[in-house]
PDB file of C-alpha atoms in Angstrom:
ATOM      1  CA  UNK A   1      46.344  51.981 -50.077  1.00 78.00           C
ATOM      2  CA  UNK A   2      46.230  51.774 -46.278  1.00 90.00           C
ATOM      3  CA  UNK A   3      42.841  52.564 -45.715  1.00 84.00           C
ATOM      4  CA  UNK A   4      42.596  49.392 -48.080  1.00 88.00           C
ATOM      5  CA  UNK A   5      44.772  47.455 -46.385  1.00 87.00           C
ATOM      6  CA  UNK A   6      42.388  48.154 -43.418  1.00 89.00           C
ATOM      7  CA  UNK A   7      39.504  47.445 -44.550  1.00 87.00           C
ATOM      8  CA  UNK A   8      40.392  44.077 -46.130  1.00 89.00           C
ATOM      9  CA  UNK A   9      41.933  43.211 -42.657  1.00 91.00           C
ATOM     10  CA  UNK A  10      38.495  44.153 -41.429  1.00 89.00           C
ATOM     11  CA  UNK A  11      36.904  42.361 -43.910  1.00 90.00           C
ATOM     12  CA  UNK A  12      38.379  39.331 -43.153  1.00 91.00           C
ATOM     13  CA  UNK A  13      38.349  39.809 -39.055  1.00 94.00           C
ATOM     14  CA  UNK A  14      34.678  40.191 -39.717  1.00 93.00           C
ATOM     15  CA  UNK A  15      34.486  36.681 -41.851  1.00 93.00           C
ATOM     16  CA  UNK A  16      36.770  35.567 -39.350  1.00 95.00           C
ATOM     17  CA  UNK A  17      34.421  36.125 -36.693  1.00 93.00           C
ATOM     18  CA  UNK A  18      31.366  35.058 -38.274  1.00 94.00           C
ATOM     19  CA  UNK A  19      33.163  32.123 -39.167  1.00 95.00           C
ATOM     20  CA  UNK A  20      33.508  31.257 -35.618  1.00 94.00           C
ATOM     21  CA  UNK A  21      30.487  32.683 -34.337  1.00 95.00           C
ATOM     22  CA  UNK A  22      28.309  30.092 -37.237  1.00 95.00           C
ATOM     23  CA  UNK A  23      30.671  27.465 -35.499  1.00 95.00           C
ATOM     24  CA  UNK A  24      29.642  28.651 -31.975  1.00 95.00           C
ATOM     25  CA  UNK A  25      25.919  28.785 -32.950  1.00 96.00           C
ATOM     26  CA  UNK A  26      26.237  24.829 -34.566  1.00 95.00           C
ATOM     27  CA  UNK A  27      27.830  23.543 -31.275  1.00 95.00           C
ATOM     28  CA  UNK A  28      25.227  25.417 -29.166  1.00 95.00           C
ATOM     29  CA  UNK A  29      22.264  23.714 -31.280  1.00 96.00           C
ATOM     30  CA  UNK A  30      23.997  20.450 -31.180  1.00 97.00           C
ATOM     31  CA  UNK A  31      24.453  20.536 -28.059  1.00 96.00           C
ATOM     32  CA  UNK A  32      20.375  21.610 -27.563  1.00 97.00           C
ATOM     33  CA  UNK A  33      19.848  18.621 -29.791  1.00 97.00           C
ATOM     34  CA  UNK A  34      21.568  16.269 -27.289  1.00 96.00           C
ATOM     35  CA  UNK A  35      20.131  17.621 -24.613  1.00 96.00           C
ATOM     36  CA  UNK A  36      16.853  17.560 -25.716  1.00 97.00           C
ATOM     37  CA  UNK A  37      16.943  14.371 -26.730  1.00 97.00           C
ATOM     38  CA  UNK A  38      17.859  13.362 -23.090  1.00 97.00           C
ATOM     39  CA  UNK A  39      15.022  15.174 -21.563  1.00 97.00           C
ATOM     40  CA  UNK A  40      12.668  13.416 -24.149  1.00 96.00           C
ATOM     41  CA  UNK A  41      14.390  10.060 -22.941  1.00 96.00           C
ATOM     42  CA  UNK A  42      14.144  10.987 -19.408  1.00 96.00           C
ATOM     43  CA  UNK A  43      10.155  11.821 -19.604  1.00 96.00           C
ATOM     44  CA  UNK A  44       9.908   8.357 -21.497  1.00 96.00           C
ATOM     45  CA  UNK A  45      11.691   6.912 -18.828  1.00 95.00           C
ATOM     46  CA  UNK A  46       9.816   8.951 -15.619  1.00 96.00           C
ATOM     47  CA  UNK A  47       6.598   7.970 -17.529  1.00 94.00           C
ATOM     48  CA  UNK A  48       7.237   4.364 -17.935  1.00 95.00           C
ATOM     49  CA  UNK A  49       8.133   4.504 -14.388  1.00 95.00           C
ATOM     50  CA  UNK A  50       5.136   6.320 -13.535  1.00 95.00           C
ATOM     51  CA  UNK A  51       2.793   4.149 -15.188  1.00 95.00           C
ATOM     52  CA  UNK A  52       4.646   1.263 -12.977  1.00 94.00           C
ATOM     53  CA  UNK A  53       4.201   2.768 -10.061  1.00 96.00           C
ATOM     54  CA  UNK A  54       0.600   3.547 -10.374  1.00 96.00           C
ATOM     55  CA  UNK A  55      -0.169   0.314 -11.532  1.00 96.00           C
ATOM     56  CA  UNK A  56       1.848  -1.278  -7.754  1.00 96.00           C
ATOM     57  CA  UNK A  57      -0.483   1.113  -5.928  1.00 97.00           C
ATOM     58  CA  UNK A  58      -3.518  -0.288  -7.565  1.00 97.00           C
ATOM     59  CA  UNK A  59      -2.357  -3.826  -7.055  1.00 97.00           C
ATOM     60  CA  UNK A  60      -1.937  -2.580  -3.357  1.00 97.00           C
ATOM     61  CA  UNK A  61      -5.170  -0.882  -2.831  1.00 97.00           C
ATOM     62  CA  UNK A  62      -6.704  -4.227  -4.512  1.00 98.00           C
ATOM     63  CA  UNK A  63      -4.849  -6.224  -2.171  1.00 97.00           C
ATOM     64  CA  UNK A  64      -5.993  -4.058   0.717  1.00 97.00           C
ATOM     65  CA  UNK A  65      -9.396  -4.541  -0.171  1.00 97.00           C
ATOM     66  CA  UNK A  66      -9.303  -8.284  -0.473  1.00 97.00           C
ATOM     67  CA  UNK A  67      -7.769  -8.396   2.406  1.00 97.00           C
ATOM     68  CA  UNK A  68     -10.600  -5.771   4.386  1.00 97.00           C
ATOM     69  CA  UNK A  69     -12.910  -8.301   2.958  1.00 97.00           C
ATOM     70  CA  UNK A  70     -11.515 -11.668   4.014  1.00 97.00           C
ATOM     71  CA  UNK A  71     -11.087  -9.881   7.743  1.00 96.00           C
ATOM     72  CA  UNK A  72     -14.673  -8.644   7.323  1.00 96.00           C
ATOM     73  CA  UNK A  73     -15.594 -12.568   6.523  1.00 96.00           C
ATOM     74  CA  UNK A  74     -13.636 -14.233   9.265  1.00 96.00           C
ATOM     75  CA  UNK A  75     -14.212 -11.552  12.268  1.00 95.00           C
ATOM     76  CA  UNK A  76     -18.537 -12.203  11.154  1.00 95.00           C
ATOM     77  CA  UNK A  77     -18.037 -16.096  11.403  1.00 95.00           C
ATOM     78  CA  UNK A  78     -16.115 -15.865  14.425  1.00 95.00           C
ATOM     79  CA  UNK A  79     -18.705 -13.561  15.977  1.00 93.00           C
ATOM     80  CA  UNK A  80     -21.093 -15.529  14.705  1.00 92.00           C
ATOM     81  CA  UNK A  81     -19.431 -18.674  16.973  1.00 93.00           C
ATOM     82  CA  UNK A  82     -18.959 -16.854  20.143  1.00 92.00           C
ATOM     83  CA  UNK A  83     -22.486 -15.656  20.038  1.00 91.00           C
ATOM     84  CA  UNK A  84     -23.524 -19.324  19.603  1.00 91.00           C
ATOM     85  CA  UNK A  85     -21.280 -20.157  21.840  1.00 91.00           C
ATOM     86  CA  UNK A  86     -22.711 -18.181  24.555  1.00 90.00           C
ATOM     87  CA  UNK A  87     -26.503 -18.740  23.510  1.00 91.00           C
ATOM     88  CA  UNK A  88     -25.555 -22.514  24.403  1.00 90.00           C
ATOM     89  CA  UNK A  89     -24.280 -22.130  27.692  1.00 88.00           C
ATOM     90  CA  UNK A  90     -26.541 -19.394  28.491  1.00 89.00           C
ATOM     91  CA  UNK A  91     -29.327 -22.080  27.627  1.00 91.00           C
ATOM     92  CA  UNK A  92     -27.581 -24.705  29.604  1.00 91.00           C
ATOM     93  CA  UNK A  93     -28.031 -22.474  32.598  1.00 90.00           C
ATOM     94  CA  UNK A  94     -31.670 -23.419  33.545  1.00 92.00           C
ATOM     95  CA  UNK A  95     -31.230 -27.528  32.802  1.00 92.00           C
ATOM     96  CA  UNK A  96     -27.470 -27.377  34.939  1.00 92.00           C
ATOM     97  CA  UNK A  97     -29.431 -25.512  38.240  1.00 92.00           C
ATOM     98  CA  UNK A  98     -31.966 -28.050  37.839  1.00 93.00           C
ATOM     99  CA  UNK A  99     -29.641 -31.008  37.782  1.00 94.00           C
ATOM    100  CA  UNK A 100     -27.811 -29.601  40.505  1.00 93.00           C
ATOM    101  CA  UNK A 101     -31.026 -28.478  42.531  1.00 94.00           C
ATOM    102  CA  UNK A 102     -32.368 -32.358  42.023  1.00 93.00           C
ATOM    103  CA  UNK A 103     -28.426 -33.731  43.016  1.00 93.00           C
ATOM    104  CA  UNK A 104     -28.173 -31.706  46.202  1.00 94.00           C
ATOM    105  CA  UNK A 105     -32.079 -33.471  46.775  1.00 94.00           C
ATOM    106  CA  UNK A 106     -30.545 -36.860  46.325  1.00 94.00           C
ATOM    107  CA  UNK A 107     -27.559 -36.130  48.618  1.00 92.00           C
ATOM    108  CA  UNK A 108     -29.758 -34.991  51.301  1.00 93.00           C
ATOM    109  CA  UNK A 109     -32.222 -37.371  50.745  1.00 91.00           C
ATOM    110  CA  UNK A 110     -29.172 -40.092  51.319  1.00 90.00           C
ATOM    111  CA  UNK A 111     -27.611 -37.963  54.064  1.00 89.00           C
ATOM    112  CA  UNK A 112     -31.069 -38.315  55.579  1.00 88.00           C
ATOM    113  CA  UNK A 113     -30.999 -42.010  55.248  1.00 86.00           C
ATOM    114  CA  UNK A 114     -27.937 -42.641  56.423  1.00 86.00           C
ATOM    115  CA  UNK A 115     -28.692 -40.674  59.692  1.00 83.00           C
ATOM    116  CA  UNK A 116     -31.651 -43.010  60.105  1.00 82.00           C
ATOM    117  CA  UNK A 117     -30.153 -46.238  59.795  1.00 79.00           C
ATOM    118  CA  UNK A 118     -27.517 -44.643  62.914  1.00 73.00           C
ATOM    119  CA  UNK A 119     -29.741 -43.960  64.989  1.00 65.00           C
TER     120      UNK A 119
END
């Protein structure tokens, strides 16, 4: 009669722990659940925030280039006017000398005069 005494306490510890340990093993793989179901909301997330991200960077890099362009555009046209600049008063070289070569004739040529009517 003891040795079935026990064994039906053993019995039962055992159900007792398997009891527990099915409880255990349900909490662990709800608790898996909910955590899995974060890190499956979390890649959403980083992915949506990814795809965000990339798309700012393109929008950048577009801007960028626009931008390279337009500077391309305007540094050309501005060259473009200094260099006409210069051709014009590198052509207005010869025709000033002149005028100033036939000036300094006239002033002499007066200077002359006037020394003439002196003496």
């Amino acid at each position: 009669m003891q040795l079935e005494a026990r064994l039906a306490k053993l019995v039962d510890q055992h159900a007792t722990d398997r009891e527990a340990l099915a409880r255990a093993q349900a909490a662990g793989a709800k608790e898996m659940e909910v955590l899995e179901s974060e890190m499956a909301r979390m890649r959403a997330e980083m992915g949506h925030a990814l795809a965000g991200s990339q798309q700012r960077v393109q929008k950048a890099v577009m801007e960028c280039d626009e931008l390279t362009h337009k500077y391309a555009e305007v540094q050309a046209r501005i060259n473009g006017s200094v260099l006409a600049a210069l051709d014009s008063i590198v052509s207005m070289k010869p025709r000033t000398t002149n005028q100033l070569i036939d000036l300094r004739d006239t002033v002499m040529a007066e200077v002359e005069e006037c020394k003439n009517l002196k003496m």
